[in-house]
GROMACS .gro file of C-alpha atoms in nm:
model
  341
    1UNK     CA    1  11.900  13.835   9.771
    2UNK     CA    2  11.879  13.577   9.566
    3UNK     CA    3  12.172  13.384   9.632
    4UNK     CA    4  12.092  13.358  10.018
    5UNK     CA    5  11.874  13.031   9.991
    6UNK     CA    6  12.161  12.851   9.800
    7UNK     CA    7  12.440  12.960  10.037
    8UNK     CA    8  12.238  12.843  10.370
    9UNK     CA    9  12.200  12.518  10.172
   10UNK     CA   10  12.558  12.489  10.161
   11UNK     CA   11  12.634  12.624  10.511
   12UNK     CA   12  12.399  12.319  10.635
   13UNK     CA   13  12.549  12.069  10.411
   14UNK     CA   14  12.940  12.163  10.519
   15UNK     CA   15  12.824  12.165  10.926
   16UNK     CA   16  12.640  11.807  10.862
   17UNK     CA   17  12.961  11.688  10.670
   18UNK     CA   18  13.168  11.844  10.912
   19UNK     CA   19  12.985  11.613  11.223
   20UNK     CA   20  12.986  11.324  10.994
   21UNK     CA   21  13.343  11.338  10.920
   22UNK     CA   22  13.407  11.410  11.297
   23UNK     CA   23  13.236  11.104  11.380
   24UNK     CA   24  13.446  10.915  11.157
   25UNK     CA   25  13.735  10.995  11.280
   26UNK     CA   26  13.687  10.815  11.603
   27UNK     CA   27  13.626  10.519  11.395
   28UNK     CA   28  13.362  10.485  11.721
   29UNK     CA   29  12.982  10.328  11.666
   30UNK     CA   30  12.757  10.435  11.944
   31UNK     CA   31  12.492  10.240  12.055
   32UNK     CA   32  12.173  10.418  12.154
   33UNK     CA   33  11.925  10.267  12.294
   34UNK     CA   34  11.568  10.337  12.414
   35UNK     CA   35  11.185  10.258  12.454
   36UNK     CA   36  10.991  10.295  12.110
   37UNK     CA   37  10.611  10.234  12.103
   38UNK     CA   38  10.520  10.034  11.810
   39UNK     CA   39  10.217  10.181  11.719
   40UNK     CA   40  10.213  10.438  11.444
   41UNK     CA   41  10.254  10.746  11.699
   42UNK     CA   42  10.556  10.601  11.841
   43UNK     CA   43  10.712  10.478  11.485
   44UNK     CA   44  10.680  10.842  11.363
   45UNK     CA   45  10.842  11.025  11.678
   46UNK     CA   46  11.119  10.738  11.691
   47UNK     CA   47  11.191  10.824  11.288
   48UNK     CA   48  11.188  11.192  11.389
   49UNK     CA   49  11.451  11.155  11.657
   50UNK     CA   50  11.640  10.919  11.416
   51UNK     CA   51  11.644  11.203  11.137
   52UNK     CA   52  11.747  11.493  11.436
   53UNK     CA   53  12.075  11.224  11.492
   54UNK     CA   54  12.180  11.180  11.066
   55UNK     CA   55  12.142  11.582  11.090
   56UNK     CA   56  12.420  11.553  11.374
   57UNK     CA   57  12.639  11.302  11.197
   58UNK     CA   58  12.511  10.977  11.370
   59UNK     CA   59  12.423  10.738  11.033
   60UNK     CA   60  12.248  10.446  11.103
   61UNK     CA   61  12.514  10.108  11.014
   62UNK     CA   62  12.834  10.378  11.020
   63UNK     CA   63  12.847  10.532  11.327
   64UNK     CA   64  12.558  10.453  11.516
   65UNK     CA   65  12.350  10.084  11.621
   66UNK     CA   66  11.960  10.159  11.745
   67UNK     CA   67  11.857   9.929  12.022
   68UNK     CA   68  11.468   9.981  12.102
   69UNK     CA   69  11.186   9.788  12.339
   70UNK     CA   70  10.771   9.835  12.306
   71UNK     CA   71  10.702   9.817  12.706
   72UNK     CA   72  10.356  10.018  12.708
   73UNK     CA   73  10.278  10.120  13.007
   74UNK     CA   74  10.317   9.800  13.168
   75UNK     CA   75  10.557   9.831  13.487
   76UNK     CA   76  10.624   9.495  13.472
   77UNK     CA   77  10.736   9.504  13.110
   78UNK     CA   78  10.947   9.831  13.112
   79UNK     CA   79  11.139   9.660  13.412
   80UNK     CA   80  11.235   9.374  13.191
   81UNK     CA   81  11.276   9.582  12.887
   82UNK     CA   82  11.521   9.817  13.119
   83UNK     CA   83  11.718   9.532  13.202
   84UNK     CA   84  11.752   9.417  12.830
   85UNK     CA   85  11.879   9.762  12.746
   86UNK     CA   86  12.107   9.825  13.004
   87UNK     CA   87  12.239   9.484  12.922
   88UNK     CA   88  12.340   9.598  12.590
   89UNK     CA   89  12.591   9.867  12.755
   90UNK     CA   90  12.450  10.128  12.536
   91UNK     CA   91  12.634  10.459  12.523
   92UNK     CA   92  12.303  10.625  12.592
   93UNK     CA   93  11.948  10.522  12.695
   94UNK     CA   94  11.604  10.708  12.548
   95UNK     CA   95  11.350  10.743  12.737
   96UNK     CA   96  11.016  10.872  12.860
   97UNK     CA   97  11.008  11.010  13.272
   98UNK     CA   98  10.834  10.651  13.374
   99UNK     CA   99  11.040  10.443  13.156
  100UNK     CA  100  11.378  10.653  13.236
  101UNK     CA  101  11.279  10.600  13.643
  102UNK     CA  102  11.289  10.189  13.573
  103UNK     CA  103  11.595  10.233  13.409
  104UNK     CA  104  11.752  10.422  13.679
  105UNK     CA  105  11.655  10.184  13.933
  106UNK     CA  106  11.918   9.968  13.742
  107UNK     CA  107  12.209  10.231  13.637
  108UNK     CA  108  12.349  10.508  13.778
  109UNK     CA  109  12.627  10.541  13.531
  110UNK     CA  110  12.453  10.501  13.176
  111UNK     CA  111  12.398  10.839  13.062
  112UNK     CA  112  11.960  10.853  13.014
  113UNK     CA  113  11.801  11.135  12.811
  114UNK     CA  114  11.462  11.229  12.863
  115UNK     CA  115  11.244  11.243  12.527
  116UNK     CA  116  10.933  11.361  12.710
  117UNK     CA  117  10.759  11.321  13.042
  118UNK     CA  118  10.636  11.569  13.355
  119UNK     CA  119  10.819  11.561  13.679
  120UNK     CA  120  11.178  11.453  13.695
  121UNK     CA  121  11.237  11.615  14.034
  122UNK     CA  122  10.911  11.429  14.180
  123UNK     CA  123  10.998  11.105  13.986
  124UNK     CA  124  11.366  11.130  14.180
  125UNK     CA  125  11.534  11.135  13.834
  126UNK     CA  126  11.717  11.481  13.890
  127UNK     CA  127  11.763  11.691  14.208
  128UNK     CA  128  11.665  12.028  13.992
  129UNK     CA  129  11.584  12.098  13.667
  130UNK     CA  130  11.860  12.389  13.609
  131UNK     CA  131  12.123  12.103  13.748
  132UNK     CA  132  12.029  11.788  13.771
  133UNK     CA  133  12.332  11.592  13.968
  134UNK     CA  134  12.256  11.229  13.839
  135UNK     CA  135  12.273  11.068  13.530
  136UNK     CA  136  11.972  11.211  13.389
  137UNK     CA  137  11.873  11.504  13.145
  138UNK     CA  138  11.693  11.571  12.882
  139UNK     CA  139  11.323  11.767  12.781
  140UNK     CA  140  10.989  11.720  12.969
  141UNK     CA  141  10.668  11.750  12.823
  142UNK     CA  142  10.517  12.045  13.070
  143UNK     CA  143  10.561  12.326  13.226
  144UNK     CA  144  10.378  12.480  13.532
  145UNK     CA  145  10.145  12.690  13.297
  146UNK     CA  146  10.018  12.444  13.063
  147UNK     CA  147   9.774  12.272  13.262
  148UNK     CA  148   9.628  12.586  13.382
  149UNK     CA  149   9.574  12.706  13.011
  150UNK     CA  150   9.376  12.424  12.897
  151UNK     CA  151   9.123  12.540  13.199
  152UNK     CA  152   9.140  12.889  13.045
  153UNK     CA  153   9.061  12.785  12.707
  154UNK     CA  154   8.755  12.580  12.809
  155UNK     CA  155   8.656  12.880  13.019
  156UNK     CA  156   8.625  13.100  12.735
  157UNK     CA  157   8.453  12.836  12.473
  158UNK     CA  158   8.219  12.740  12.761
  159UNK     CA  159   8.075  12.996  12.886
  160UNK     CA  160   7.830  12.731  13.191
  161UNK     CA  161   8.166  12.563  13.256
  162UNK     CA  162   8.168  12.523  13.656
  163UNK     CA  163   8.313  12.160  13.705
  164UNK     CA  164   8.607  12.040  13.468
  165UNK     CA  165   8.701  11.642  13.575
  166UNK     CA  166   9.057  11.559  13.597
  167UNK     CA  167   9.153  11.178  13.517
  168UNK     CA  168   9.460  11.119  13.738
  169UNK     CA  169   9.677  10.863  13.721
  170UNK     CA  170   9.836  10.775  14.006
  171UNK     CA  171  10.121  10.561  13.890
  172UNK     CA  172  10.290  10.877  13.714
  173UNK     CA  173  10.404  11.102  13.985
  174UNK     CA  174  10.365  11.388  13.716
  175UNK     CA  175  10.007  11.395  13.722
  176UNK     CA  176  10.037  11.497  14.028
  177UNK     CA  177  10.195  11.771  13.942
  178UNK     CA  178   9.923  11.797  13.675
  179UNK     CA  179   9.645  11.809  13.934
  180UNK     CA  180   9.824  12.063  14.164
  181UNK     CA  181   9.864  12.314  13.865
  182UNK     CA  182   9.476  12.216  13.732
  183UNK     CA  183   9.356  12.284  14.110
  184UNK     CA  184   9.537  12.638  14.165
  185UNK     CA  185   9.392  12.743  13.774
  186UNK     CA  186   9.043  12.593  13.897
  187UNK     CA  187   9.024  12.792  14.195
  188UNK     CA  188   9.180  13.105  14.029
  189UNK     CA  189   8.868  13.087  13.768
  190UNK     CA  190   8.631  13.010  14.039
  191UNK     CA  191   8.537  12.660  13.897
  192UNK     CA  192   8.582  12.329  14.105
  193UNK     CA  193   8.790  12.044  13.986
  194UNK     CA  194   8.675  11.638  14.058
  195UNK     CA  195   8.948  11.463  14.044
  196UNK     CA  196   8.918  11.099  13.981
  197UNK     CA  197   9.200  10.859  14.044
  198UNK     CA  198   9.328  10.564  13.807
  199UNK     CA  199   9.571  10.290  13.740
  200UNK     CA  200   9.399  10.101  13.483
  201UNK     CA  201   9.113  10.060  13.233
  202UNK     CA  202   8.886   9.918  13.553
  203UNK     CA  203   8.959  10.239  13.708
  204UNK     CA  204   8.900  10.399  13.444
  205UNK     CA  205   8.527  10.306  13.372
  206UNK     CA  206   8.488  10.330  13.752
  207UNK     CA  207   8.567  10.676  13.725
  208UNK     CA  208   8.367  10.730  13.412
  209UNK     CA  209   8.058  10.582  13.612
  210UNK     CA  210   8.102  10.839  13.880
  211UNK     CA  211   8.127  11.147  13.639
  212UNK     CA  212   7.776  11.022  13.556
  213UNK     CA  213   7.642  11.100  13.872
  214UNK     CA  214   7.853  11.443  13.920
  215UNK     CA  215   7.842  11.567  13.600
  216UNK     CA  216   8.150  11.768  13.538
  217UNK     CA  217   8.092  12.019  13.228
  218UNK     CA  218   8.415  11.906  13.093
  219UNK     CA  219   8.741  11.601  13.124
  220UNK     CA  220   9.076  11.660  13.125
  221UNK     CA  221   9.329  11.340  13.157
  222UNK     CA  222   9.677  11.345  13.285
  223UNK     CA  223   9.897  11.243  13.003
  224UNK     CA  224  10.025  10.910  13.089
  225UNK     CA  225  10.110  10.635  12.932
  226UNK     CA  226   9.818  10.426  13.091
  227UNK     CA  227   9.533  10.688  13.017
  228UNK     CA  228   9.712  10.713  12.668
  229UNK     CA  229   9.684  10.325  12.598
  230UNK     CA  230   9.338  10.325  12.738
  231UNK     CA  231   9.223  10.665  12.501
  232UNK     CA  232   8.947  10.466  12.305
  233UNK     CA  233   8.761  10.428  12.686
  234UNK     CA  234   8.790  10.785  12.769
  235UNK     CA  235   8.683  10.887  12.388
  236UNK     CA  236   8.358  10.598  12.424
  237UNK     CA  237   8.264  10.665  12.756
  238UNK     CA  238   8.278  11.077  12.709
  239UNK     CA  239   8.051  11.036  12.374
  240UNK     CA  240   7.842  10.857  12.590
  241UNK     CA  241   7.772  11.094  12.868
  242UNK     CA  242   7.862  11.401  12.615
  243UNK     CA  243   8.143  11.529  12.819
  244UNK     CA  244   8.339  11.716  12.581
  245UNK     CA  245   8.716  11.642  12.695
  246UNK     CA  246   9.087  11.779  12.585
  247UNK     CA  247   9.410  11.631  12.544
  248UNK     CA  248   9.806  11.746  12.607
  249UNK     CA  249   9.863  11.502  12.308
  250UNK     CA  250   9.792  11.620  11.962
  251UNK     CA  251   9.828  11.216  11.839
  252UNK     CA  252   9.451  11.223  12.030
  253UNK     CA  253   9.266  11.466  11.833
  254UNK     CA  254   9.103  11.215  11.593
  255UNK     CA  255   8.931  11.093  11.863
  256UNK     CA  256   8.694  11.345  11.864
  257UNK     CA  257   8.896  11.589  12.171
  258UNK     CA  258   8.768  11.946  12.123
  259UNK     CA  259   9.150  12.066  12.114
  260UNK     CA  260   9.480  11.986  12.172
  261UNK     CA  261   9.709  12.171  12.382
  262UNK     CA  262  10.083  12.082  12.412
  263UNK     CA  263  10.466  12.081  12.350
  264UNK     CA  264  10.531  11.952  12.030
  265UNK     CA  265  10.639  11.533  12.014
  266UNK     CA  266  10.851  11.643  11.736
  267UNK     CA  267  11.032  11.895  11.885
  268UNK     CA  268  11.135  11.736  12.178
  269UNK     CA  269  11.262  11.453  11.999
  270UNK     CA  270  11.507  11.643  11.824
  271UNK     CA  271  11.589  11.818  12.120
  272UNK     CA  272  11.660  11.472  12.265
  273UNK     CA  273  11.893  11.415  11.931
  274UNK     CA  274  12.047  11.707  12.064
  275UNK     CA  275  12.140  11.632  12.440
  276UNK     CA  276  12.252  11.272  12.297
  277UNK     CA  277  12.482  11.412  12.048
  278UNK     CA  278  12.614  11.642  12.374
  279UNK     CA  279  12.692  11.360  12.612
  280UNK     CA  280  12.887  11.130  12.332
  281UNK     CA  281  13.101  11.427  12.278
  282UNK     CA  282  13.169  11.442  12.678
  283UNK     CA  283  12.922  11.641  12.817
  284UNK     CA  284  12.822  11.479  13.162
  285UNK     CA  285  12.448  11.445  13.216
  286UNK     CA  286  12.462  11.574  13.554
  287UNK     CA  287  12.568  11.955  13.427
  288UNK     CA  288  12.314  11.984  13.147
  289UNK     CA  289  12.003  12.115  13.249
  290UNK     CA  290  11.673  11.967  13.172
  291UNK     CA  291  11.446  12.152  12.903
  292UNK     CA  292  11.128  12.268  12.963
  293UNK     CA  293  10.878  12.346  12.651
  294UNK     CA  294  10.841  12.679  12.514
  295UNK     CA  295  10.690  12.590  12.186
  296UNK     CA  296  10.304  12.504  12.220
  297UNK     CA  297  10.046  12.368  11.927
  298UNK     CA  298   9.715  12.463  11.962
  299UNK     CA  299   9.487  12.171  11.768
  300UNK     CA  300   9.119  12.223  11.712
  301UNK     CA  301   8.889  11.945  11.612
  302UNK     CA  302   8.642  12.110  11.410
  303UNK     CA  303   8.415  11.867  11.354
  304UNK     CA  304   8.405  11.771  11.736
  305UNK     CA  305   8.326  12.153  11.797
  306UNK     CA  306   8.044  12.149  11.484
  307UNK     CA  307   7.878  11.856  11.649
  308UNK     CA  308   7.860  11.994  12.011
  309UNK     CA  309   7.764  12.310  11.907
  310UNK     CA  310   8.094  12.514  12.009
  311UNK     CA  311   8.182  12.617  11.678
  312UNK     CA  312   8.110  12.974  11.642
  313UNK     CA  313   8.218  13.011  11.990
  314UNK     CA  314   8.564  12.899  11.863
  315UNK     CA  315   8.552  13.050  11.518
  316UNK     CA  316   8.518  13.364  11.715
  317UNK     CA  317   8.786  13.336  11.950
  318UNK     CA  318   9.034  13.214  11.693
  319UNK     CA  319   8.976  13.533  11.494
  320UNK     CA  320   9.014  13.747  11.831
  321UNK     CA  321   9.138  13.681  12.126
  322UNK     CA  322   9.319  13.297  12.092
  323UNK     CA  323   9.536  13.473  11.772
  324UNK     CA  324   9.617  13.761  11.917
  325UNK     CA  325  10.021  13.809  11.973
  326UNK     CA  326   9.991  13.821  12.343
  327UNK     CA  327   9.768  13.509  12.344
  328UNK     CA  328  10.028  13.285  12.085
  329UNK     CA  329  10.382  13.376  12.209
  330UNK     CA  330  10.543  13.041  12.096
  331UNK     CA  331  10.211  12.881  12.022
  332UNK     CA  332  10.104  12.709  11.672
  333UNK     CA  333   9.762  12.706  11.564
  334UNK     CA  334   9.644  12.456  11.379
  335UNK     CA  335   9.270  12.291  11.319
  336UNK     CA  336   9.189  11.983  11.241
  337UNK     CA  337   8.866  11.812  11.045
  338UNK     CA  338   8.921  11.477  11.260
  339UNK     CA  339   8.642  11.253  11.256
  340UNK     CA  340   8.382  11.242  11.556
  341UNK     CA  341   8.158  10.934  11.563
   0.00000   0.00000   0.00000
């Protein structure tokens, strides 16, 4: 027993000597490229996905060059940052679902890999997600059930929920997706779903204005890249009105959210490591299938739930129902002690 950790030490360090020697024999550098926020989210995923690729072999100055644009959520921008990429003739392009579709519009021979995102098929980025037929794969962000959960979860921890607001953005396909999934739980649960469309931060305080009138007991926004950017609004405006909100991204929990539902950033980026390494060894993008999640974290803001008053409704949940097996197949839960203002 005791010699099992050191052997699976050195069964790790022969495979990741083995793909770094394998690399070096085709005396080939790869160029990846690929959108990279530059805020301190995006750094840390891009460094994780960088890490998943010197596992693989792929060492930064040896074998492999890193090409990488900031574009936000700007449509403008990612079309010029797409164009500055592809004209690099990178072996491979990164990218999230919105960012992928402008680079698309510009190659349909660069292999892309999806590091995130919602709806491939409804973005027209792959004809299916077991076979894709274009030159697009990769892992996506959600699955069918996830929206639906988060309405399940606020069910429980509020017992008066009746109407949960949906921020949709209506540049990102996927939220559509989103809303469809968010209306069938809604209706399922008996609770009704307001739905408030929005492209940018004017729509978003527009929206935010309405929920003042309607109410709803509770916010959920799309993940996007524009409701992302624009989080500060949705986390001033909902302390305003006291609309307690969630998130599918864990990187928004300090902003007071009372959880976090979602895939994992991480994990997906070294899943992306993965497909990449895959396609520069020959596999064609069009055969691999596209990845849904099934690994979930579970974030709870304690202090948000303290200050509302939802505490021991969580505190009991967590010890019964949310931790049971059947409840946490492939879920991680964590809490946090974020600050709420």
């Amino acid at each position: 027993m005791v010699a099992v950790g050191p052997v699976r030490l050195l069964l790790a360090a022969s495979a990741m000597l083995a793909a770094s020697l394998a690399c070096a024999q085709t005396g080939k550098v790869y160029r990846i490229a690929s959108f990279s926020p530059s805020t301190e989210e995006g750094l840390a995923v891009r460094d994780v996905f960088r890490s998943a690729m010197r596992e693989l072999g792929y060492v930064e100055g040896r074998n492999v060059i890193y090409e990488s644009r900031d574009a936000g959520a700007d449509k403008a921008r990612q079309a010029e940052a797409a164009a500055e990429l592809i004209a690099l003739n990178p072996d491979v392009l990164v990218g999230w679902d919105s960012e992928a579709k402008a680079i698309r519009e510009r190659t349909a021979t660069i292999p892309i890999v999806l590091n995130g995102g919602l709806d491939p098929i409804g973005s027209d980025l792959a004809r299916s997600l077991q076979r894709p037929g274009t030159n697009v794969t990769g892992v996506v962000q959600l699955n069918d059930e996830l929206p639906g959960k988060h309405i399940e979860i606020l069910t429980e921890i509020l017992p008066q929920l009746s109407r949960i607001g949906l921020l949709v953005d209506t540049g990102a396909s996927g939220c559509r997706l989103v809303e469809k999934n968010s209306r069938s739980a809604a209706k399922r649960l008996g609770k009704t779903l307001l739905a408030y469309e929005v492209a940018n931060k004017a729509d978003i305080e527009r929206a935010f204005e309405q929920m003042e009138k309607q109410r709803p007991d509770a916010m959920l926004p799309c993940p996007s890249p524009v409701l992302f950017n624009h989080r500060s609004v949705l986390f001033s405006e909902g302390l305003r009105l006291r609309v307690p909100w969630t998130s599918f991204i864990v990187a928004n929990v300090p902003l007071g959210v009372i959880f976090a539902h979602s895939s994992s950033r991480h994990e997906e980026m070294r899943k992306a490591a993965i497909y990449v390494d895959r396609i520069l060894k020959g596999a064609k993008p069009a055969d691999l299938p596209i990845e849904q999640p099934s690994k979930f974290e579970l974030v709870i803001n304690m202090k948000t739930a303290r200050a509302i008053g939802f505490w021991p409704r969580w505190k009991a949940l967590t010890e019964a129902e949310l931790i049971s097996p059947e409840r946490t197949t492939g879920r991680k839960l964590s809490f946090s002690g974020a600050i709420n203002a």
